[in-house]
Short mmCIF file of C-alpha atoms in Angstrom, two decimals:
data_model
loop_
_atom_site.label_atom_id
_atom_site.label_comp_id
_atom_site.label_asym_id
_atom_site.label_seq_id
_atom_site.Cartn_x
_atom_site.Cartn_y
_atom_site.Cartn_z
CA ASP P 1111 -27.59 -18.62 -40.93
CA PRO P 1112 -30.07 -16.66 -38.66
CA ALA P 1113 -33.01 -18.35 -40.02
CA ASN P 1114 -31.76 -21.59 -40.18
CA ALA P 1115 -30.58 -21.26 -36.54
CA LYS P 1116 -33.79 -19.92 -35.18
CA LYS P 1117 -35.46 -22.60 -36.61
CA LEU P 1118 -32.45 -25.69 -34.81
CA LEU P 1119 -33.07 -23.74 -31.68
CA SER P 1120 -37.30 -24.10 -32.16
CA ALA P 1121 -36.46 -27.96 -33.08
CA LEU P 1122 -34.36 -28.61 -30.82
CA SER P 1123 -35.90 -27.30 -27.75
CA ASP P 1124 -39.44 -29.44 -28.90
CA GLU P 1125 -37.96 -32.47 -29.37
CA LEU P 1126 -35.93 -31.53 -25.64
CA HIS P 1127 -39.86 -30.85 -24.82
CA TYR P 1128 -41.20 -34.08 -25.41
CA ILE P 1129 -38.19 -36.67 -24.46
CA LEU P 1130 -37.99 -34.95 -21.26
CA LYS P 1131 -41.77 -34.88 -21.15
CA LEU P 1132 -41.82 -39.03 -22.02
CA SER P 1133 -39.00 -40.65 -20.67
CA ASN P 1134 -40.15 -41.23 -17.20
CA LYS P 1135 -43.23 -43.94 -18.87
CA LYS P 1136 -42.30 -48.01 -20.01
CA THR P 1137 -44.38 -46.71 -22.64
CA ILE P 1138 -45.90 -43.94 -24.95
CA LEU P 1139 -48.02 -43.66 -28.09
CA ILE P 1140 -45.89 -44.93 -31.40
CA SER P 1141 -47.50 -40.73 -32.49
CA GLU P 1142 -45.76 -40.61 -29.97
CA GLU P 1143 -42.47 -41.85 -30.50
CA ILE P 1144 -42.41 -40.60 -34.48
CA GLN P 1145 -42.87 -36.62 -33.43
CA ILE P 1146 -39.79 -37.29 -31.24
CA CYS P 1147 -38.20 -38.79 -34.49
CA LYS P 1148 -39.16 -36.40 -36.53
CA ARG P 1149 -38.12 -33.38 -34.92
CA TYR P 1150 -35.09 -35.30 -34.10
CA LEU P 1151 -34.13 -35.91 -38.68
CA GLU P 1152 -35.61 -31.71 -39.02
CA ILE P 1153 -32.87 -30.94 -36.68
CA MET P 1154 -29.78 -32.70 -38.68
CA SER P 1155 -31.28 -31.77 -41.88
CA LEU P 1156 -30.33 -28.07 -40.51
CA ARG P 1157 -26.95 -29.14 -38.63
CA LYS P 1158 -25.49 -32.08 -41.34
CA ASP P 1159 -27.63 -30.02 -44.65
CA VAL P 1160 -28.94 -33.34 -45.46
CA LYS P 1161 -33.01 -34.03 -46.25
CA PHE P 1162 -33.80 -36.69 -44.00
CA SER P 1163 -37.52 -37.60 -44.43
CA LEU P 1164 -39.47 -40.48 -42.56
CA ARG P 1165 -42.90 -42.16 -43.32
CA THR P 1166 -44.91 -45.38 -41.70
CA GLU P 1167 -46.53 -48.39 -43.14
CA GLY P 1168 -49.65 -49.62 -41.24
CA ILE P 1169 -48.88 -47.30 -38.76
CA ILE P 1170 -52.32 -46.83 -36.54
CA GLY P 1171 -50.56 -44.44 -34.14
CA LYS P 1172 -52.28 -45.92 -30.73
CA GLU P 1173 -49.53 -49.29 -30.32
CA LEU P 1174 -47.16 -49.13 -27.66
CA ILE P 1175 -43.23 -48.84 -27.41
CA PRO P 1176 -40.87 -47.64 -25.26
CA PRO P 1177 -40.12 -44.55 -24.95
CA VAL P 1178 -37.18 -43.08 -27.58
CA ALA P 1179 -36.39 -46.69 -28.84
CA LEU P 1180 -37.30 -45.37 -32.26
CA HIS P 1181 -35.17 -42.68 -31.77
CA THR P 1182 -31.98 -43.93 -30.64
CA LEU P 1183 -32.08 -46.36 -34.18
CA VAL P 1184 -33.14 -43.25 -35.92
CA GLU P 1185 -29.67 -41.44 -34.26
CA ASN P 1186 -27.81 -44.67 -34.81
CA GLY P 1187 -28.43 -44.53 -38.12
CA VAL P 1188 -28.07 -40.40 -38.98
CA THR P 1189 -25.09 -41.22 -37.39
CA HIS P 1190 -23.55 -44.33 -38.50
CA GLY P 1191 -24.86 -44.29 -42.00
CA TYR P 1192 -25.02 -41.51 -43.98
CA PRO P 1193 -21.49 -39.77 -44.48
CA GLY P 1194 -20.55 -37.57 -47.74
CA ARG P 1195 -24.84 -37.70 -48.73
CA LYS P 1196 -27.19 -35.21 -49.44
CA SER P 1197 -30.54 -36.91 -48.41
CA GLY P 1198 -31.05 -40.16 -46.34
CA GLU P 1199 -35.00 -41.86 -45.95
CA PHE P 1200 -36.20 -44.15 -42.80
CA ILE P 1201 -39.82 -46.18 -43.41
CA LEU P 1202 -41.28 -46.84 -40.61
CA THR P 1203 -42.68 -49.97 -40.99
CA LYS P 1204 -45.79 -52.00 -38.78
CA LYS P 1205 -46.53 -56.44 -38.79
CA GLN P 1206 -48.99 -57.71 -38.05
CA GLU P 1207 -48.68 -61.78 -37.62
CA GLY P 1208 -50.40 -63.40 -35.53
CA LYS P 1209 -49.44 -62.71 -31.66
CA LYS P 1210 -46.34 -60.60 -33.16
CA THR P 1211 -46.45 -56.86 -33.75
CA LYS P 1212 -43.32 -55.55 -35.78
CA PHE P 1213 -41.86 -52.87 -35.60
CA ILE P 1214 -39.35 -52.44 -39.30
CA LEU P 1215 -37.26 -49.03 -39.10
CA PHE P 1216 -35.98 -49.55 -42.10
CA ASN P 1217 -33.08 -45.99 -43.37
CA ASP P 1218 -31.66 -46.10 -46.77
CA GLY P 1219 -27.98 -44.99 -45.43
CA LEU P 1220 -24.92 -47.52 -45.47
CA PRO P 1221 -23.27 -48.17 -42.48
CA VAL P 1222 -19.15 -47.44 -42.72
CA GLU P 1223 -18.08 -50.43 -40.53
CA SER P 1224 -20.23 -54.08 -42.81
CA SER P 1225 -20.81 -56.01 -39.17
CA LYS P 1226 -23.59 -57.62 -37.94
CA GLU P 1227 -25.58 -56.36 -35.11
CA THR P 1228 -24.05 -53.66 -32.81
CA SER P 1229 -23.93 -54.40 -29.10
CA GLY P 1230 -23.29 -50.34 -28.96
CA THR P 1231 -24.64 -47.92 -25.98
CA GLY P 1232 -27.39 -47.28 -27.39
CA ILE P 1233 -28.32 -50.84 -28.65
CA LYS P 1234 -27.89 -52.02 -25.21
CA TYR P 1235 -30.54 -49.16 -23.64
CA ILE P 1236 -33.15 -50.79 -26.40
CA ARG P 1237 -33.49 -53.98 -25.57
CA SER P 1238 -33.51 -52.87 -21.98
CA ARG P 1239 -36.31 -50.41 -22.43
CA LEU P 1240 -38.10 -53.79 -24.44
CA GLU P 1241 -37.48 -55.42 -21.37
CA GLU P 1242 -38.94 -53.19 -18.71
CA ALA P 1243 -41.69 -52.35 -20.74
CA PHE P 1244 -42.19 -56.21 -22.53
CA PRO P 1245 -40.64 -58.58 -20.19
CA GLY P 1246 -39.47 -61.97 -22.17
CA LYS P 1247 -42.28 -60.66 -24.83
CA TRP P 1248 -39.85 -58.88 -26.72
CA GLU P 1249 -37.30 -59.94 -29.97
CA PHE P 1250 -34.86 -57.43 -30.86
CA TYR P 1251 -32.55 -57.34 -34.41
CA SER P 1252 -30.55 -54.83 -35.75
CA MET P 1253 -28.44 -55.24 -39.72
CA PRO P 1254 -27.32 -54.60 -43.04
CA VAL P 1255 -30.05 -55.32 -45.56
CA LYS P 1256 -29.90 -54.61 -49.20
CA GLY P 1257 -29.45 -51.52 -49.96
CA GLY P 1258 -29.62 -50.35 -46.30
CA TRP P 1259 -29.40 -51.39 -42.05
CA GLU P 1260 -32.68 -52.60 -40.85
CA ASN P 1261 -33.84 -52.41 -37.28
CA CYS P 1262 -36.64 -55.48 -36.02
CA ILE P 1263 -38.82 -54.54 -32.67
CA THR P 1264 -40.94 -57.77 -32.27
CA ILE P 1265 -43.39 -57.07 -29.46
CA LEU P 1266 -45.20 -61.07 -28.72
CA SER P 1267 -48.98 -60.96 -27.78
#
């Protein structure tokens, strides 16, 4: 399908441009990271013929996050949580709890394996980027929850 191929190439080009531009920084605006995630979900929607969406709650856009951290979590969700599905929803929520800022990324995919938190390459990458950006002032978990999977990045101020 030439029209879809053109859309896919354009989206891939945009995603690569964003990632190359931001990957050398310790932190970026979360609004930039959300753009990368949305572009990736557009690409995967075209590739897999699945309707993926991302919505946000409580995000201002000026918050700082290590580059490609949320993208990695979205990619893990798409890769492991949606076999045989025709749609997938990701919800990114920000919660302030005293001196803790929590970024909770939920997806409604259900992983094939029902294990607790994983320690794959993506999770190791996220942990190393969090330590680089916020030395000793972060927490992270990734686990199955009712109706899907939840990842939580907590930044301590």
